[in-house]
Tab-separated table of C-alpha atoms and ligand atoms in Angstrom:
chain	number	residue	atom	x	y	z
A	24	MET	CA	2.931	-2.474	-15.720
A	25	ILE	CA	2.555	-1.803	-12.002
A	26	ILE	CA	0.215	1.004	-11.336
A	27	SER	CA	-0.061	2.149	-7.284
A	28	ILE	CA	-2.816	4.388	-6.546
A	29	ALA	CA	-2.099	6.663	-3.425
A	30	SER	CA	-2.822	9.424	-1.828
A	31	GLY	CA	-1.390	11.540	1.198
A	32	LYS	CA	-4.346	11.188	3.503
A	33	GLY	CA	-7.481	8.262	3.827
A	34	GLY	CA	-10.392	8.766	2.459
A	35	THR	CA	-10.317	10.875	-0.920
A	36	GLY	CA	-11.644	7.361	-2.685
A	37	LYS	CA	-8.054	5.362	-3.399
A	38	THR	CA	-9.777	3.200	-2.796
A	39	THR	CA	-12.646	3.266	-4.963
A	40	VAL	CA	-10.613	4.502	-8.012
A	41	ALA	CA	-7.595	1.311	-7.747
A	42	THR	CA	-10.912	-1.423	-7.669
A	43	ASN	CA	-12.885	0.572	-10.414
A	44	LEU	CA	-9.952	0.603	-13.230
A	45	ALA	CA	-8.923	-3.404	-11.967
A	46	LEU	CA	-12.626	-4.228	-12.427
A	47	SER	CA	-12.472	-1.696	-16.084
A	48	LEU	CA	-10.020	-3.640	-17.196
A	49	GLY	CA	-10.611	-7.139	-17.952
A	50	LYS	CA	-8.522	-10.197	-18.510
A	51	GLY	CA	-5.105	-9.910	-17.248
A	52	VAL	CA	-5.240	-7.337	-14.380
A	53	GLN	CA	-4.391	-8.097	-10.750
A	54	LEU	CA	-5.017	-6.172	-8.097
A	55	LEU	CA	-2.956	-6.351	-4.748
A	56	ASP	CA	-4.413	-4.342	-1.477
A	57	CYS	CA	-1.325	-3.211	0.012
A	58	ASP	CA	-3.258	-1.279	3.202
A	59	VAL	CA	-3.002	-3.887	5.044
A	60	GLU	CA	-4.403	-2.478	8.028
A	61	GLU	CA	-7.306	-2.057	7.004
A	62	PRO	CA	-7.841	-3.277	3.541
A	63	ASN	CA	-11.203	-3.245	2.544
A	64	ALA	CA	-10.633	-3.537	-1.531
A	65	HIS	CA	-12.596	-7.064	-1.217
A	66	LEU	CA	-15.512	-5.776	0.477
A	67	PHE	CA	-16.054	-4.107	-3.408
A	68	ILE	CA	-14.412	-6.557	-5.277
A	69	LYS	CA	-15.992	-10.115	-3.303
A	70	PRO	CA	-13.360	-11.988	-4.616
A	71	VAL	CA	-13.263	-15.263	-3.887
A	72	PHE	CA	-10.246	-16.812	-1.324
A	73	GLU	CA	-7.998	-19.615	-2.485
A	74	LYS	CA	-5.478	-19.803	0.019
A	75	THR	CA	-4.043	-18.272	2.680
A	76	GLU	CA	-0.451	-18.169	4.435
A	77	VAL	CA	0.782	-16.304	7.545
A	78	VAL	CA	3.513	-14.052	7.748
A	79	ALA	CA	6.249	-14.193	10.023
A	80	ALA	CA	8.595	-11.591	11.361
A	81	SER	CA	12.537	-13.348	12.768
A	82	VAL	CA	13.057	-12.449	15.720
A	83	PRO	CA	15.734	-13.358	18.279
A	84	GLU	CA	15.453	-16.214	20.992
A	85	VAL	CA	18.184	-16.208	23.899
A	86	ASP	CA	19.165	-19.438	25.125
A	87	GLU	CA	19.539	-18.669	29.164
A	88	GLU	CA	22.744	-21.645	29.177
A	89	LYS	CA	24.433	-20.165	26.783
A	90	CYS	CA	24.463	-16.249	26.879
A	91	ASN	CA	27.459	-14.815	29.328
A	92	LEU	CA	25.790	-11.671	29.636
A	93	CYS	CA	28.531	-10.016	27.490
A	94	GLY	CA	25.926	-7.021	25.885
A	95	LYS	CA	26.972	-7.449	22.178
A	96	CYS	CA	23.429	-7.822	20.831
A	97	GLY	CA	22.061	-5.104	22.886
A	98	GLU	CA	25.325	-2.701	21.305
A	99	ILE	CA	24.376	-3.571	17.333
A	100	CYS	CA	20.304	-3.744	18.013
A	101	GLN	CA	19.696	0.049	16.976
A	102	PHE	CA	16.549	0.118	18.129
A	103	LYS	CA	16.662	-1.656	21.226
A	104	ALA	CA	15.041	-4.717	20.592
A	105	ILE	CA	17.732	-6.683	22.615
A	106	VAL	CA	18.707	-5.397	26.409
A	107	VAL	CA	21.078	-7.136	29.085
A	108	ILE	CA	19.327	-6.042	32.260
A	109	GLY	CA	21.105	-7.402	35.382
A	110	ASP	CA	21.513	-11.253	34.784
A	111	THR	CA	19.537	-11.887	32.144
A	112	VAL	CA	18.601	-10.801	28.600
A	113	LEU	CA	16.217	-9.200	27.513
A	114	PRO	CA	14.573	-9.315	23.548
A	115	PHE	CA	11.363	-7.222	22.824
A	116	PRO	CA	10.470	-8.433	19.842
A	117	GLU	CA	7.634	-5.929	18.758
A	118	LEU	CA	10.713	-3.364	18.394
A	119	CYS	CA	12.876	-5.647	16.080
A	120	HIS	CA	13.469	-5.207	12.471
A	121	SER	CA	14.323	-8.506	11.634
A	122	CYS	CA	18.298	-7.694	10.817
A	123	GLY	CA	20.383	-10.375	12.257
A	124	GLY	CA	22.175	-8.417	13.399
A	125	CYS	CA	22.380	-9.879	17.156
A	126	MET	CA	22.802	-13.081	15.252
A	127	GLU	CA	25.348	-12.864	13.365
A	128	VAL	CA	27.573	-11.013	16.636
A	129	CYS	CA	26.950	-13.327	19.132
A	130	PRO	CA	30.744	-14.372	20.652
A	131	VAL	CA	28.586	-17.909	21.403
A	132	LYS	CA	25.973	-18.334	19.512
A	133	ALA	CA	23.766	-17.750	22.238
A	134	ILE	CA	20.883	-16.381	19.558
A	135	ARG	CA	18.245	-18.292	17.822
A	136	GLU	CA	16.075	-17.129	15.670
A	137	GLY	CA	13.192	-17.293	16.011
A	138	GLU	CA	9.189	-15.866	14.997
A	139	ARG	CA	6.811	-12.943	15.451
A	140	VAL	CA	3.270	-13.175	13.866
A	141	LEU	CA	2.737	-10.254	11.646
A	142	GLY	CA	-0.600	-11.101	9.496
A	143	ILE	CA	-1.716	-12.988	6.650
A	144	ALA	CA	-1.568	-12.665	3.272
A	145	GLU	CA	-4.920	-14.390	1.712
A	146	MET	CA	-5.179	-14.981	-2.169
A	147	GLY	CA	-7.848	-15.601	-4.614
A	148	ARG	CA	-10.109	-14.196	-7.685
A	149	SER	CA	-12.786	-12.336	-8.847
A	150	GLY	CA	-13.949	-13.238	-12.095
A	151	ASP	CA	-10.935	-12.497	-13.676
A	152	LEU	CA	-9.530	-10.783	-12.110
A	153	GLU	CA	-6.490	-11.965	-9.036
A	154	PHE	CA	-6.857	-10.246	-6.374
A	155	ALA	CA	-4.119	-10.462	-2.531
A	156	HIS	CA	-4.357	-8.481	0.266
A	157	GLY	CA	-2.644	-8.461	3.563
A	158	ARG	CA	-3.939	-8.495	6.901
A	159	LEU	CA	-2.016	-7.123	9.804
A	160	ARG	CA	-2.465	-8.877	13.403
A	161	VAL	CA	-4.277	-5.916	15.949
A	162	GLY	CA	-1.764	-4.850	17.919
A	163	GLU	CA	0.966	-5.645	15.548
A	164	ALA	CA	2.932	-2.269	13.909
A	165	MET	CA	5.408	-3.784	11.914
A	166	SER	CA	3.490	-3.328	8.594
A	167	PRO	CA	6.015	-2.804	5.823
A	168	PRO	CA	7.273	-7.511	5.180
A	169	LEU	CA	3.863	-8.207	5.696
A	170	ILE	CA	3.344	-5.481	2.457
A	171	ARG	CA	6.785	-6.123	0.544
A	172	LYS	CA	5.371	-10.700	0.644
A	173	VAL	CA	1.732	-8.709	-0.962
A	174	ARG	CA	3.974	-7.460	-3.480
A	175	SER	CA	6.138	-10.617	-4.184
A	176	LEU	CA	2.857	-11.407	-5.760
A	177	THR	CA	3.003	-9.822	-8.545
A	178	LYS	CA	3.047	-11.295	-12.048
A	179	SER	CA	5.714	-10.433	-14.323
A	180	ASP	CA	3.264	-9.361	-17.324
A	181	GLY	CA	-0.238	-8.031	-17.969
A	182	VAL	CA	-1.177	-4.657	-15.014
A	183	THR	CA	-1.024	-4.798	-11.760
A	184	ILE	CA	-2.441	-2.217	-9.669
A	185	ILE	CA	-1.356	-1.728	-5.837
A	186	ASP	CA	-3.958	-0.203	-3.149
A	187	ALA	CA	-1.397	1.294	-1.449
A	188	PRO	CA	-1.866	2.854	2.291
A	189	PRO	CA	-3.025	5.963	2.779
A	190	GLY	CA	0.161	8.811	4.357
A	191	THR	CA	3.584	8.839	3.447
A	192	SER	CA	5.955	6.441	5.671
A	193	CYS	CA	7.605	3.749	5.375
A	194	PRO	CA	4.275	1.276	4.802
A	195	VAL	CA	3.114	3.585	1.417
A	196	ILE	CA	6.835	3.910	0.226
A	197	ALA	CA	7.052	-0.242	0.729
A	198	SER	CA	3.349	0.161	-1.465
A	199	ILE	CA	4.997	2.154	-4.598
A	200	LYS	CA	8.186	2.063	-4.709
A	201	GLU	CA	9.564	0.041	-7.947
A	202	ALA	CA	6.030	0.725	-9.680
A	203	ASP	CA	6.126	2.151	-13.305
A	204	PHE	CA	3.401	4.992	-12.029
A	205	VAL	CA	2.364	6.163	-9.226
A	206	LEU	CA	-1.854	7.504	-9.526
A	207	LEU	CA	-2.059	10.092	-6.189
A	208	VAL	CA	-6.148	10.735	-5.233
A	209	THR	CA	-7.150	13.813	-3.683
A	210	GLU	CA	-9.697	15.972	-2.764
A	211	PRO	CA	-9.256	19.818	-4.256
A	212	THR	CA	-10.147	20.628	-0.163
A	213	PRO	CA	-6.922	22.405	1.778
A	214	PHE	CA	-6.311	19.359	3.562
A	215	GLY	CA	-6.475	17.263	0.358
A	216	LEU	CA	-3.814	19.734	-0.999
A	217	HIS	CA	-1.888	18.895	2.207
A	218	ASP	CA	-1.407	15.916	2.000
A	219	LEU	CA	-1.036	15.709	-1.651
A	220	LYS	CA	2.690	18.216	-1.523
A	221	LEU	CA	3.672	15.289	0.840
A	222	ALA	CA	2.568	12.239	-1.717
A	223	VAL	CA	4.679	14.140	-4.307
A	224	GLY	CA	7.416	14.635	-2.223
A	225	ALA	CA	7.567	11.025	-1.797
A	226	VAL	CA	7.229	9.878	-5.358
A	227	ARG	CA	9.932	11.991	-6.585
A	228	ILE	CA	12.711	10.796	-4.254
A	229	LEU	CA	11.787	7.924	-5.467
A	230	GLY	CA	11.861	8.890	-9.086
A	231	ILE	CA	8.353	7.651	-9.948
A	232	PRO	CA	6.353	9.366	-13.099
A	233	SER	CA	2.750	10.129	-11.494
A	234	GLY	CA	-0.114	11.703	-12.133
A	235	LEU	CA	-3.430	12.693	-10.423
A	236	VAL	CA	-6.891	12.489	-10.098
A	237	ILE	CA	-9.237	14.706	-8.039
A	238	ASN	CA	-12.202	12.793	-6.712
A	239	ARG	CA	-15.198	15.096	-5.050
A	240	SER	CA	-13.774	17.759	-7.710
A	241	ASP	CA	-16.760	20.488	-7.465
A	242	ILE	CA	-16.116	20.713	-4.374
A	243	GLY	CA	-13.370	22.710	-2.332
A	244	ASN	CA	-11.411	25.652	-4.569
A	245	ASP	CA	-8.836	25.394	-7.542
A	246	ARG	CA	-5.535	25.791	-5.519
A	247	VAL	CA	-4.635	22.103	-6.065
A	248	ARG	CA	-5.691	22.538	-9.779
A	249	GLU	CA	-3.234	25.066	-9.846
A	250	TYR	CA	-0.545	23.897	-7.366
A	251	ALA	CA	-0.556	20.229	-9.736
A	252	ALA	CA	0.233	22.717	-12.740
A	253	GLU	CA	3.276	24.247	-10.919
A	254	VAL	CA	4.804	21.064	-10.186
A	255	ASN	CA	3.911	19.792	-13.138
A	256	LEU	CA	1.902	17.073	-12.392
A	257	PRO	CA	-0.629	15.751	-14.880
A	258	ILE	CA	-4.332	15.499	-14.051
A	259	LEU	CA	-5.256	12.862	-15.475
A	260	MET	CA	-9.510	12.349	-13.725
A	261	GLU	CA	-11.557	14.300	-12.268
A	262	ILE	CA	-14.940	12.248	-10.200
A	263	ASN	CA	-17.560	15.324	-9.330
A	264	PHE	CA	-19.559	14.763	-6.243
A	265	ASP	CA	-22.201	12.680	-7.280
A	266	ARG	CA	-24.324	10.800	-4.642
A	267	ARG	CA	-25.068	8.090	-6.936
A	268	ILE	CA	-21.707	7.783	-6.277
A	269	ALA	CA	-21.540	8.195	-2.312
A	270	GLU	CA	-24.571	5.810	-2.605
A	271	ALA	CA	-22.793	2.698	-4.122
A	272	TYR	CA	-19.621	2.943	-2.530
A	273	SER	CA	-21.744	2.558	1.086
A	274	ARG	CA	-23.756	-0.420	-0.279
A	275	GLY	CA	-19.955	-1.702	-1.267
A	276	GLN	CA	-21.016	-1.402	-4.274
A	277	MET	CA	-18.751	-0.655	-7.687
A	278	LEU	CA	-19.092	2.407	-9.196
A	279	VAL	CA	-18.526	0.659	-12.715
A	280	GLU	CA	-21.381	-1.423	-12.525
A	281	VAL	CA	-23.668	0.895	-10.941
A	282	MET	CA	-22.682	3.823	-13.703
A	283	PRO	CA	-21.029	1.305	-16.423
A	284	GLU	CA	-20.705	4.624	-18.602
A	285	TRP	CA	-17.391	5.120	-16.046
A	286	ARG	CA	-15.468	1.661	-17.496
A	287	GLU	CA	-14.204	3.492	-20.739
A	288	LYS	CA	-13.296	7.214	-18.620
A	289	PHE	CA	-10.717	4.623	-16.112
A	290	VAL	CA	-9.834	2.270	-19.571
A	291	ARG	CA	-8.764	5.602	-21.079
A	292	LEU	CA	-7.460	7.127	-17.493
A	293	TYR	CA	-5.278	3.393	-18.063
A	294	ASP	CA	-4.359	4.245	-21.723
A	295	ARG	CA	-3.218	7.967	-20.380
A	296	ILE	CA	-1.152	6.577	-17.878
A	297	ALA	CA	0.157	4.011	-19.899
A	298	GLU	CA	1.281	6.739	-22.606
A	299	LEU	CA	3.337	8.434	-19.565
A	300	VAL	CA	4.857	5.440	-18.507
A	301	GLU	CA	5.882	4.705	-22.380
A	302	ALA	CA	7.156	8.617	-23.036
A	303	GLY	CA	9.186	8.635	-19.766
A	304	LYS	CA	10.927	6.042	-21.179
A	305	HIS	CA	12.408	7.713	-24.137
B	426	LIG	S1	17.157	-9.135	14.640
B	426	LIG	FE1	18.119	-6.841	15.043
B	426	LIG	S2	16.881	-5.544	15.189
B	426	LIG	FE2	16.028	-7.849	16.089
B	426	LIG	S3	16.408	-7.753	18.147
B	426	LIG	FE3	18.815	-8.670	16.853
B	426	LIG	S4	20.000	-6.460	15.878
B	426	LIG	FE4	17.931	-5.854	17.074
B	427	LIG	S1	25.496	-11.312	22.257
B	427	LIG	FE1	24.832	-13.206	23.122
B	427	LIG	S2	26.140	-14.026	24.912
B	427	LIG	FE2	26.709	-11.894	24.376
B	427	LIG	S3	24.202	-10.715	26.113
B	427	LIG	FE3	23.153	-11.430	24.129
B	427	LIG	S4	23.032	-13.421	24.364
B	427	LIG	FE4	24.097	-12.740	25.709
């Protein structure tokens, strides 16, 4: 079972839901933090890291001795990541999407595969919980390959919880596609509603069943609930604003440790997700 936790915007409590859900379920659970630009689940889970891998993307390196300046590499590149300027070929590794097209078309095999480091993946555990996350190199913009690396660590059995990046762009899609369920986390405010609509659109295009957690559910207005009813998005949990939750978060403490009664609520949240996934198969 793969459950991705996503939200249209940052700061909605997505990581709180992901970490507390993972911890509440106990043995056989894995938490993958795919918010590689700003990973923060480890601040709460406090894993002991056992392994680190450098993740790199393939980029072209040109052998100027062999190059005849034909320009074919620049013609095929959709990203303007390699261009012939005057009597030289200039690769722009930061723009390269590693499609390999330029290497393929070069008539004199003047392009070989080089590497651009994107970041690192770190794997470890915290008690029974298996944990992994990615850390994108500062200044690097291309996060999907690093997210795919972290997702490739998904176990074939048990439950995998994925903390997806905020938003609805490529990194989010890389974090939610092929999940069994997407749990969206929002707040009942106009901004929350706006971003929720975008997130629901993306999830529905991918055809993944989804449900909603409303955080700080006693602030704002009822528009999020009305919208959820209109589009048939089940509300699976509501978390009231509680000073103790905010204080625990700011101290890097887990909600289920500070207020153990929440453990049962997260287990029930999982049970409802499992029921919806099962129902979707029939
Ligand atoms: S590998 Fe693809 S994206 Fe990168 S420079 Fe070559 S053609 Fe462009
Ligand atoms: S396709 Fe090959 S030979 Fe032609 S400009 Fe590019 S690197 Fe040079």
